[in-house]
Amino acid sequence: MKEWTKQYGKVYGIYEGLIKVLVVSDLDMLQELFIKKFDYFHGRKNLVLQGDVDNDDRVHVFEARGLRWKRLRALSNPTFSSSALKKIHGTVEDSALELVRLLSPQADRGAFNIHVYYQELTMDIICRIALGQRTTNFFNNPLVNFVSNLFMRSMRWPPFLFGHLIPPARPFIKWTFLKIARLFGLSGSKIYEIATDAVHLRLKQREEDSKRGIEPGEPADFIDLFIDAVSDEKIEDGSDFSKSELHITKRLTTPEIIAQCFVFLLAGFDTTANSLAYASYLLAKHPEKQKRLIQEVDEYCKGEVRSFIR
Ligand code: HEM
């Protein structure tokens, strides 16, 4: 697309199978579409086999659109509040200290690939805060491979290609693909399986606690936050997409909680690992900036250095 943009300009059209797609790189137009006209352009371009994101049971905030997105977004917002982030701070720090411990032997060994370490770090943290994993599990976590495979998958993959070429056959292609994926334990289905087990286990634990008269305490992680999330947001605000007749529920359903955990896992893993790896690479290439950063960290974090040797 980068090459085509050079060749055809800031706005041009392509076909994805039978679907017409506009590729827009004009900043003013993007501002107009995504900010001023958000009421009309509120849906992301989903994958060809995504299914019916307005009505399927298991839909997450990244694929939802319109009223459903608004509801899922309102219900997810508490997970990004500063109080929720403070609650997971200890877990993040614990995993970060484990990373420092594992990185230490590399200090005198010259160049090495830090990206794999950051992938382990981000997966470790997300598994602890969104999948119920209890302790650190560096270089022993099968999900790192499963999720990396998912990101490496080509869009020219046969089920996607057939989905583009024969739109009416999409439900059948998706159904067949899911059956095969389950049979062979392919990445996407495996991750959903793990998220499903974690959420069901937590719901069961809570049910047993409630039978024994034990009140649910403070939310320990994102699963708790999603289970407890209640939206008070008034959704009918008069804008066009809000008037659509989608079903409004103020709590997340169990399939939605599973889908939310799944998307947090995907959204938090690659983005953060890549950002950290690239930042480290740039700092290694620019020692003067690295020095400035260290000075700044030292200035703001006086007396907060904790021992990481266990
Ligand atoms: C450096 C790290 C990250 C980067 C660069 C990043 C980048 C982005 C971008 C660009 C979008 C918008 C995509 C679009 O509109 O098509 C997005 C959305 C999203 N991200 Fe991230 N992200 C990061 C970390 C995370 C983490 C750690 C989580 C969760 C644990 C997360 C969860 C989400 C979710 C749920 C959405 C969809 C929000 C919505 O539809 O309302 N992201 N991210």
mmCIF file of C-alpha atoms and ligand atoms in Angstrom:
data_model
loop_
_atom_site.group_PDB
_atom_site.id
_atom_site.type_symbol
_atom_site.label_atom_id
_atom_site.label_comp_id
_atom_site.label_asym_id
_atom_site.label_seq_id
_atom_site.Cartn_x
_atom_site.Cartn_y
_atom_site.Cartn_z
ATOM 1 C CA MET A 1 0.000 0.000 0.000
ATOM 2 C CA LYS A 2 2.919 2.295 0.720
ATOM 3 C CA GLU A 3 4.154 1.762 -2.856
ATOM 4 C CA TRP A 4 0.665 2.195 -4.313
ATOM 5 C CA THR A 5 0.208 5.413 -2.323
ATOM 6 C CA LYS A 6 3.404 6.750 -3.909
ATOM 7 C CA GLN A 7 2.063 5.744 -7.313
ATOM 8 C CA TYR A 8 -1.653 6.674 -7.054
ATOM 9 C CA GLY A 9 -1.713 9.432 -4.430
ATOM 10 C CA LYS A 10 -3.336 9.996 -1.052
ATOM 11 C CA VAL A 11 -6.746 8.560 -1.965
ATOM 12 C CA TYR A 12 -7.265 5.553 -4.232
ATOM 13 C CA GLY A 13 -9.423 2.442 -4.450
ATOM 14 C CA ILE A 14 -8.638 -1.269 -4.459
ATOM 15 C CA TYR A 15 -10.660 -4.474 -4.591
ATOM 16 C CA GLU A 16 -10.373 -7.028 -1.843
ATOM 17 C CA GLY A 17 -11.985 -9.906 -3.686
ATOM 18 C CA LEU A 18 -15.395 -8.450 -4.466
ATOM 19 C CA ILE A 19 -15.224 -5.706 -1.828
ATOM 20 C CA LYS A 20 -14.370 -2.152 -2.780
ATOM 21 C CA VAL A 21 -11.904 -0.523 -0.388
ATOM 22 C CA LEU A 22 -10.786 3.119 -0.257
ATOM 23 C CA VAL A 23 -7.209 3.688 0.930
ATOM 24 C CA VAL A 24 -6.966 7.160 2.469
ATOM 25 C CA SER A 25 -3.734 8.841 3.620
ATOM 26 C CA ASP A 26 -4.949 12.429 3.459
ATOM 27 C CA LEU A 27 -4.818 13.778 7.027
ATOM 28 C CA ASP A 28 -7.594 16.356 6.552
ATOM 29 C CA MET A 29 -9.867 13.706 5.104
ATOM 30 C CA LEU A 30 -9.067 11.313 7.971
ATOM 31 C CA GLN A 31 -9.882 14.062 10.477
ATOM 32 C CA GLU A 32 -13.184 14.648 8.688
ATOM 33 C CA LEU A 33 -14.052 10.911 8.538
ATOM 34 C CA PHE A 34 -12.888 9.647 11.919
ATOM 35 C CA ILE A 35 -13.502 12.683 14.119
ATOM 36 C CA LYS A 36 -16.166 14.942 12.626
ATOM 37 C CA LYS A 37 -18.161 12.187 10.890
ATOM 38 C CA PHE A 38 -17.497 9.486 13.499
ATOM 39 C CA ASP A 39 -21.254 8.818 13.688
ATOM 40 C CA TYR A 40 -21.024 7.330 10.179
ATOM 41 C CA PHE A 41 -17.503 5.823 10.308
ATOM 42 C CA HIS A 42 -17.463 4.097 13.673
ATOM 43 C CA GLY A 43 -16.618 0.548 12.569
ATOM 44 C CA ARG A 44 -13.110 -0.812 12.019
ATOM 45 C CA LYS A 45 -12.378 -2.777 8.877
ATOM 46 C CA ASN A 46 -12.767 -6.271 10.210
ATOM 47 C CA LEU A 47 -11.193 -9.473 8.961
ATOM 48 C CA VAL A 48 -13.103 -11.213 6.236
ATOM 49 C CA LEU A 49 -14.154 -14.127 8.468
ATOM 50 C CA GLN A 50 -15.007 -11.985 11.502
ATOM 51 C CA GLY A 51 -18.703 -12.933 11.391
ATOM 52 C CA ASP A 52 -21.676 -10.812 12.446
ATOM 53 C CA VAL A 53 -20.132 -8.375 14.938
ATOM 54 C CA ASP A 54 -23.521 -6.800 15.740
ATOM 55 C CA ASN A 55 -25.216 -10.006 16.787
ATOM 56 C CA ASP A 56 -22.685 -12.795 17.488
ATOM 57 C CA ASP A 57 -22.362 -13.761 21.168
ATOM 58 C CA ARG A 58 -18.601 -13.544 21.399
ATOM 59 C CA VAL A 59 -17.614 -10.049 20.251
ATOM 60 C CA HIS A 60 -14.926 -7.765 21.725
ATOM 61 C CA VAL A 61 -14.429 -4.001 21.764
ATOM 62 C CA PHE A 62 -11.920 -4.012 18.881
ATOM 63 C CA GLU A 63 -14.287 -5.656 16.381
ATOM 64 C CA ALA A 64 -17.618 -4.243 17.641
ATOM 65 C CA ARG A 65 -19.115 -1.168 16.030
ATOM 66 C CA GLY A 66 -21.806 1.404 16.648
ATOM 67 C CA LEU A 67 -23.940 0.986 19.704
ATOM 68 C CA ARG A 68 -22.343 -2.317 20.686
ATOM 69 C CA TRP A 69 -18.855 -0.787 20.557
ATOM 70 C CA LYS A 70 -20.074 2.107 22.702
ATOM 71 C CA ARG A 71 -21.483 -0.261 25.295
ATOM 72 C CA LEU A 72 -18.386 -2.534 25.321
ATOM 73 C CA ARG A 73 -16.129 0.512 25.463
ATOM 74 C CA ALA A 74 -18.056 1.989 28.415
ATOM 75 C CA LEU A 75 -17.800 -1.387 30.186
ATOM 76 C CA SER A 76 -14.039 -1.657 29.445
ATOM 77 C CA ASN A 77 -13.126 1.870 30.494
ATOM 78 C CA PRO A 78 -12.768 1.015 34.218
ATOM 79 C CA THR A 79 -9.890 -1.362 33.340
ATOM 80 C CA PHE A 80 -7.882 1.658 32.170
ATOM 81 C CA SER A 81 -8.690 3.870 35.170
ATOM 82 C CA SER A 82 -5.767 4.973 37.321
ATOM 83 C CA SER A 83 -7.132 3.008 40.300
ATOM 84 C CA ALA A 84 -7.296 -0.205 38.205
ATOM 85 C CA LEU A 85 -3.783 0.421 36.892
ATOM 86 C CA LYS A 86 -2.535 0.978 40.444
ATOM 87 C CA LYS A 87 -3.977 -2.415 41.412
ATOM 88 C CA ILE A 88 -1.962 -4.215 38.732
ATOM 89 C CA HIS A 89 1.175 -2.160 39.367
ATOM 90 C CA GLY A 90 2.642 -4.768 41.749
ATOM 91 C CA THR A 91 2.195 -7.537 39.170
ATOM 92 C CA VAL A 92 3.773 -5.446 36.409
ATOM 93 C CA GLU A 93 6.718 -4.586 38.661
ATOM 94 C CA ASP A 94 7.194 -8.196 39.689
ATOM 95 C CA SER A 95 7.332 -9.360 36.046
ATOM 96 C CA ALA A 96 9.636 -6.451 35.142
ATOM 97 C CA LEU A 97 12.040 -7.391 37.943
ATOM 98 C CA GLU A 98 12.059 -10.984 36.702
ATOM 99 C CA LEU A 99 12.965 -9.657 33.248
ATOM 100 C CA VAL A 100 15.850 -7.619 34.686
ATOM 101 C CA ARG A 101 17.084 -10.730 36.495
ATOM 102 C CA LEU A 102 16.994 -12.761 33.254
ATOM 103 C CA LEU A 103 18.644 -9.977 31.253
ATOM 104 C CA SER A 104 21.536 -9.446 33.675
ATOM 105 C CA PRO A 105 23.711 -12.319 32.316
ATOM 106 C CA GLN A 106 23.505 -10.702 28.857
ATOM 107 C CA ALA A 107 25.208 -7.547 30.117
ATOM 108 C CA ASP A 108 28.753 -8.611 29.111
ATOM 109 C CA ARG A 109 27.893 -10.770 26.108
ATOM 110 C CA GLY A 110 27.611 -8.197 23.315
ATOM 111 C CA ALA A 111 24.644 -7.853 20.965
ATOM 112 C CA PHE A 112 21.559 -10.000 21.495
ATOM 113 C CA ASN A 113 17.903 -10.019 20.441
ATOM 114 C CA ILE A 114 15.964 -8.211 23.162
ATOM 115 C CA HIS A 115 12.611 -8.524 21.361
ATOM 116 C CA VAL A 116 12.091 -12.117 22.516
ATOM 117 C CA TYR A 117 12.585 -11.009 26.130
ATOM 118 C CA TYR A 118 9.982 -8.257 25.773
ATOM 119 C CA GLN A 119 7.553 -10.698 24.167
ATOM 120 C CA GLU A 120 7.964 -12.914 27.236
ATOM 121 C CA LEU A 121 7.475 -9.876 29.508
ATOM 122 C CA THR A 122 4.292 -8.555 27.890
ATOM 123 C CA MET A 123 2.789 -12.041 27.667
ATOM 124 C CA ASP A 124 3.688 -12.739 31.294
ATOM 125 C CA ILE A 125 1.975 -9.555 32.483
ATOM 126 C CA ILE A 126 -1.132 -10.024 30.364
ATOM 127 C CA CYS A 127 -1.495 -13.666 31.388
ATOM 128 C CA ARG A 128 -1.310 -12.557 35.015
ATOM 129 C CA ILE A 129 -3.794 -9.717 34.688
ATOM 130 C CA ALA A 130 -6.221 -11.048 32.077
ATOM 131 C CA LEU A 131 -5.952 -14.845 32.148
ATOM 132 C CA GLY A 132 -5.671 -15.706 35.816
ATOM 133 C CA GLN A 133 -2.013 -16.918 35.716
ATOM 134 C CA ARG A 134 -0.708 -16.835 39.291
ATOM 135 C CA THR A 135 3.086 -16.317 39.025
ATOM 136 C CA THR A 136 5.730 -15.418 36.456
ATOM 137 C CA ASN A 137 6.242 -17.934 33.688
ATOM 138 C CA PHE A 138 9.081 -16.604 31.515
ATOM 139 C CA PHE A 139 10.288 -18.763 28.602
ATOM 140 C CA ASN A 140 7.806 -21.422 29.598
ATOM 141 C CA ASN A 141 4.598 -19.893 28.306
ATOM 142 C CA PRO A 142 3.083 -21.673 25.262
ATOM 143 C CA LEU A 143 0.947 -18.610 24.506
ATOM 144 C CA VAL A 144 3.982 -16.633 23.293
ATOM 145 C CA ASN A 145 4.269 -18.986 20.311
ATOM 146 C CA PHE A 146 0.524 -19.227 19.722
ATOM 147 C CA VAL A 147 0.040 -15.444 19.671
ATOM 148 C CA SER A 148 3.208 -14.732 17.625
ATOM 149 C CA ASN A 149 1.949 -17.241 15.030
ATOM 150 C CA LEU A 150 -1.357 -15.422 14.894
ATOM 151 C CA PHE A 151 0.362 -12.114 14.111
ATOM 152 C CA MET A 152 2.627 -13.699 11.488
ATOM 153 C CA ARG A 153 -0.321 -15.189 9.591
ATOM 154 C CA SER A 154 -0.571 -13.984 6.006
ATOM 155 C CA MET A 155 -3.743 -12.281 4.802
ATOM 156 C CA ARG A 156 -3.344 -14.447 1.680
ATOM 157 C CA TRP A 157 -4.179 -17.494 3.741
ATOM 158 C CA PRO A 158 -6.647 -19.766 1.808
ATOM 159 C CA PRO A 159 -9.672 -19.332 4.177
ATOM 160 C CA PHE A 160 -9.300 -15.525 3.913
ATOM 161 C CA LEU A 161 -8.856 -15.681 0.120
ATOM 162 C CA PHE A 162 -11.962 -17.840 -0.334
ATOM 163 C CA GLY A 163 -13.866 -15.567 2.059
ATOM 164 C CA HIS A 164 -13.020 -12.580 -0.145
ATOM 165 C CA LEU A 165 -13.865 -14.335 -3.371
ATOM 166 C CA ILE A 166 -17.165 -15.930 -2.272
ATOM 167 C CA PRO A 167 -18.869 -13.638 0.302
ATOM 168 C CA PRO A 168 -22.069 -15.741 0.635
ATOM 169 C CA ALA A 169 -19.912 -18.747 1.623
ATOM 170 C CA ARG A 170 -18.260 -16.926 4.546
ATOM 171 C CA PRO A 171 -20.364 -18.468 7.346
ATOM 172 C CA PHE A 172 -19.611 -21.936 5.953
ATOM 173 C CA ILE A 173 -15.866 -21.174 5.499
ATOM 174 C CA LYS A 174 -15.700 -19.805 9.046
ATOM 175 C CA TRP A 175 -17.556 -22.805 10.495
ATOM 176 C CA THR A 176 -15.267 -25.281 8.623
ATOM 177 C CA PHE A 177 -12.168 -23.329 9.601
ATOM 178 C CA LEU A 178 -13.144 -23.250 13.301
ATOM 179 C CA LYS A 179 -13.760 -27.014 13.282
ATOM 180 C CA ILE A 180 -10.323 -27.630 11.708
ATOM 181 C CA ALA A 181 -8.660 -25.131 14.060
ATOM 182 C CA ARG A 182 -10.138 -26.892 17.092
ATOM 183 C CA LEU A 183 -9.147 -30.301 15.747
ATOM 184 C CA PHE A 184 -5.525 -29.287 15.162
ATOM 185 C CA GLY A 185 -5.236 -26.904 18.122
ATOM 186 C CA LEU A 186 -4.412 -23.888 15.899
ATOM 187 C CA SER A 187 -3.346 -20.634 17.589
ATOM 188 C CA GLY A 188 -6.592 -18.614 17.622
ATOM 189 C CA SER A 189 -8.749 -21.445 18.939
ATOM 190 C CA LYS A 190 -6.116 -22.425 21.535
ATOM 191 C CA ILE A 191 -6.004 -18.871 22.906
ATOM 192 C CA TYR A 192 -9.795 -18.720 23.088
ATOM 193 C CA GLU A 193 -9.776 -22.082 24.857
ATOM 194 C CA ILE A 194 -7.346 -20.762 27.504
ATOM 195 C CA ALA A 195 -9.353 -17.532 27.975
ATOM 196 C CA THR A 196 -12.620 -19.517 28.199
ATOM 197 C CA ASP A 197 -11.200 -21.837 30.880
ATOM 198 C CA ALA A 198 -9.816 -18.905 32.906
ATOM 199 C CA VAL A 199 -13.122 -17.003 32.878
ATOM 200 C CA HIS A 200 -15.255 -20.077 33.664
ATOM 201 C CA LEU A 201 -12.918 -21.028 36.502
ATOM 202 C CA ARG A 202 -13.248 -17.537 38.039
ATOM 203 C CA LEU A 203 -17.064 -17.569 37.690
ATOM 204 C CA LYS A 204 -17.168 -20.996 39.351
ATOM 205 C CA GLN A 205 -14.920 -19.827 42.187
ATOM 206 C CA ARG A 206 -17.131 -16.801 42.762
ATOM 207 C CA GLU A 207 -20.285 -18.944 42.736
ATOM 208 C CA GLU A 208 -18.763 -21.287 45.331
ATOM 209 C CA ASP A 209 -17.657 -18.302 47.436
ATOM 210 C CA SER A 210 -21.133 -16.816 47.314
ATOM 211 C CA LYS A 211 -22.672 -20.159 48.398
ATOM 212 C CA ARG A 212 -20.329 -20.099 51.396
ATOM 213 C CA GLY A 213 -21.364 -16.499 52.137
ATOM 214 C CA ILE A 214 -17.985 -15.060 51.090
ATOM 215 C CA GLU A 215 -18.410 -11.585 49.542
ATOM 216 C CA PRO A 216 -16.282 -10.864 46.429
ATOM 217 C CA GLY A 217 -13.334 -8.709 47.562
ATOM 218 C CA GLU A 218 -11.500 -6.041 45.598
ATOM 219 C CA PRO A 219 -11.042 -7.036 41.922
ATOM 220 C CA ALA A 220 -7.696 -8.796 41.572
ATOM 221 C CA ASP A 221 -7.307 -8.561 37.803
ATOM 222 C CA PHE A 222 -9.058 -7.767 34.515
ATOM 223 C CA ILE A 223 -11.266 -10.862 34.701
ATOM 224 C CA ASP A 224 -12.735 -9.567 37.986
ATOM 225 C CA LEU A 225 -13.046 -6.072 36.551
ATOM 226 C CA PHE A 226 -14.901 -7.361 33.485
ATOM 227 C CA ILE A 227 -17.220 -9.532 35.597
ATOM 228 C CA ASP A 228 -18.028 -6.595 37.902
ATOM 229 C CA ALA A 229 -18.245 -3.942 35.167
ATOM 230 C CA VAL A 230 -21.575 -2.118 35.082
ATOM 231 C CA SER A 231 -22.191 0.738 32.676
ATOM 232 C CA ASP A 232 -24.086 3.801 33.862
ATOM 233 C CA GLU A 233 -23.436 5.599 30.603
ATOM 234 C CA LYS A 234 -26.526 6.903 28.840
ATOM 235 C CA ILE A 235 -26.126 5.318 25.449
ATOM 236 C CA GLU A 236 -28.922 6.996 23.444
ATOM 237 C CA ASP A 237 -27.257 10.351 22.853
ATOM 238 C CA GLY A 238 -29.185 11.213 19.690
ATOM 239 C CA SER A 239 -26.347 10.588 17.233
ATOM 240 C CA ASP A 240 -27.197 8.543 14.190
ATOM 241 C CA PHE A 241 -25.461 5.288 14.992
ATOM 242 C CA SER A 242 -26.875 5.257 18.517
ATOM 243 C CA LYS A 243 -30.363 5.038 17.100
ATOM 244 C CA SER A 244 -29.760 1.583 15.663
ATOM 245 C CA GLU A 245 -31.760 -1.150 17.329
ATOM 246 C CA LEU A 246 -29.003 -3.127 19.011
ATOM 247 C CA HIS A 247 -29.632 -4.947 22.237
ATOM 248 C CA ILE A 248 -28.425 -2.983 25.276
ATOM 249 C CA THR A 249 -27.246 -4.836 28.372
ATOM 250 C CA LYS A 250 -25.512 -2.982 31.160
ATOM 251 C CA ARG A 251 -23.240 -5.886 32.060
ATOM 252 C CA LEU A 252 -20.864 -7.957 29.931
ATOM 253 C CA THR A 253 -22.129 -11.431 29.063
ATOM 254 C CA THR A 254 -19.796 -14.405 29.708
ATOM 255 C CA PRO A 255 -18.901 -14.790 25.973
ATOM 256 C CA GLU A 256 -18.140 -11.047 25.885
ATOM 257 C CA ILE A 257 -15.884 -11.297 28.968
ATOM 258 C CA ILE A 258 -13.971 -14.116 27.244
ATOM 259 C CA ALA A 259 -13.715 -12.055 24.042
ATOM 260 C CA GLN A 260 -12.478 -9.016 26.014
ATOM 261 C CA CYS A 261 -9.738 -11.074 27.705
ATOM 262 C CA PHE A 262 -8.780 -12.451 24.277
ATOM 263 C CA VAL A 263 -8.467 -8.999 22.702
ATOM 264 C CA PHE A 264 -6.554 -7.542 25.653
ATOM 265 C CA LEU A 265 -4.125 -10.401 25.240
ATOM 266 C CA LEU A 266 -3.646 -9.673 21.531
ATOM 267 C CA ALA A 267 -3.718 -5.860 21.828
ATOM 268 C CA GLY A 268 -1.268 -5.704 24.704
ATOM 269 C CA PHE A 269 1.276 -8.295 23.563
ATOM 270 C CA ASP A 270 2.722 -7.311 20.196
ATOM 271 C CA THR A 271 2.211 -3.530 20.474
ATOM 272 C CA THR A 272 4.019 -3.236 23.793
ATOM 273 C CA ALA A 273 6.784 -5.759 22.986
ATOM 274 C CA ASN A 274 7.533 -3.995 19.682
ATOM 275 C CA SER A 275 7.499 -0.520 21.267
ATOM 276 C CA LEU A 276 9.847 -1.617 24.066
ATOM 277 C CA ALA A 277 12.185 -3.436 21.662
ATOM 278 C CA TYR A 278 12.378 -0.491 19.289
ATOM 279 C CA ALA A 279 12.897 1.973 22.153
ATOM 280 C CA SER A 280 15.735 -0.230 23.498
ATOM 281 C CA TYR A 281 17.309 -0.456 20.058
ATOM 282 C CA LEU A 282 17.235 3.331 19.663
ATOM 283 C CA LEU A 283 18.646 3.844 23.170
ATOM 284 C CA ALA A 284 21.469 1.397 22.405
ATOM 285 C CA LYS A 285 22.220 3.267 19.172
ATOM 286 C CA HIS A 286 22.158 6.667 20.896
ATOM 287 C CA PRO A 287 24.123 6.357 24.180
ATOM 288 C CA GLU A 288 23.900 10.109 24.871
ATOM 289 C CA LYS A 289 20.063 9.871 24.924
ATOM 290 C CA GLN A 290 20.333 6.739 27.070
ATOM 291 C CA LYS A 291 22.433 8.665 29.579
ATOM 292 C CA ARG A 292 19.894 11.489 29.663
ATOM 293 C CA LEU A 293 17.078 9.010 30.250
ATOM 294 C CA ILE A 294 18.962 7.306 33.101
ATOM 295 C CA GLN A 295 19.563 10.718 34.709
ATOM 296 C CA GLU A 296 15.887 11.582 34.409
ATOM 297 C CA VAL A 297 14.768 8.234 35.872
ATOM 298 C CA ASP A 298 17.230 8.643 38.763
ATOM 299 C CA GLU A 299 15.966 12.151 39.359
ATOM 300 C CA TYR A 300 12.316 11.102 39.638
ATOM 301 C CA CYS A 301 12.707 7.694 41.284
ATOM 302 C CA LYS A 302 14.924 8.548 44.223
ATOM 303 C CA GLY A 303 15.249 5.724 46.734
ATOM 304 C CA GLU A 304 12.838 3.451 44.844
ATOM 305 C CA VAL A 305 15.400 0.968 43.542
ATOM 306 C CA ARG A 306 14.460 -2.526 44.646
ATOM 307 C CA SER A 307 16.729 -5.524 44.664
ATOM 308 C CA PHE A 308 15.964 -7.964 41.855
ATOM 309 C CA ILE A 309 18.353 -10.719 42.888
ATOM 310 C CA ARG A 310 16.292 -13.407 44.567
HETATM 311 C C1 HEM B 1 2.660 0.474 23.196
HETATM 312 C C2 HEM B 1 1.586 -0.248 23.313
HETATM 313 C C3 HEM B 1 0.306 -0.037 22.511
HETATM 314 C C4 HEM B 1 0.116 0.572 21.314
HETATM 315 C C5 HEM B 1 1.158 1.221 20.408
HETATM 316 C C6 HEM B 1 -1.307 0.483 21.018
HETATM 317 C C7 HEM B 1 -1.918 0.998 19.887
HETATM 318 C C8 HEM B 1 -3.275 1.004 19.654
HETATM 319 C C9 HEM B 1 -3.931 1.629 18.521
HETATM 320 C C10 HEM B 1 -3.198 2.395 17.414
HETATM 321 C C11 HEM B 1 -5.252 1.412 18.638
HETATM 322 C C12 HEM B 1 -6.334 1.888 17.696
HETATM 323 C C13 HEM B 1 -6.412 0.972 16.529
HETATM 324 C C14 HEM B 1 -7.512 1.371 15.563
HETATM 325 O O1 HEM B 1 -8.266 2.298 15.820
HETATM 326 O O2 HEM B 1 -7.662 0.675 14.559
HETATM 327 C C15 HEM B 1 -5.473 0.621 19.842
HETATM 328 C C16 HEM B 1 -6.699 0.197 20.291
HETATM 329 C C17 HEM B 1 -6.876 -0.627 21.376
HETATM 330 N N1 HEM B 1 -5.902 -1.057 22.246
HETATM 331 FE FE1 HEM B 1 -3.952 -0.583 22.163
HETATM 332 N N2 HEM B 1 -1.939 -0.192 22.045
HETATM 333 C C18 HEM B 1 -1.002 -0.524 22.970
HETATM 334 C C19 HEM B 1 -1.203 -1.222 24.142
HETATM 335 C C20 HEM B 1 -2.406 -1.765 24.544
HETATM 336 C C21 HEM B 1 -2.602 -2.554 25.750
HETATM 337 C C22 HEM B 1 -1.520 -2.900 26.772
HETATM 338 C C23 HEM B 1 -3.934 -2.913 25.769
HETATM 339 C C24 HEM B 1 -4.698 -3.749 26.773
HETATM 340 C C25 HEM B 1 -4.194 -4.434 27.741
HETATM 341 C C26 HEM B 1 -4.562 -2.340 24.577
HETATM 342 C C27 HEM B 1 -5.886 -2.487 24.248
HETATM 343 C C28 HEM B 1 -6.494 -1.860 23.199
HETATM 344 C C29 HEM B 1 -7.921 -1.959 22.936
HETATM 345 C C30 HEM B 1 -8.940 -2.755 23.764
HETATM 346 C C31 HEM B 1 -8.164 -1.184 21.794
HETATM 347 C C32 HEM B 1 -9.526 -0.948 21.135
HETATM 348 C C33 HEM B 1 -10.171 0.253 21.789
HETATM 349 C C34 HEM B 1 -11.543 0.576 21.246
HETATM 350 O O3 HEM B 1 -11.956 0.057 20.220
HETATM 351 O O4 HEM B 1 -12.240 1.353 21.870
HETATM 352 N N3 HEM B 1 -3.600 -1.661 23.874
HETATM 353 N N4 HEM B 1 -4.241 0.400 20.443
#
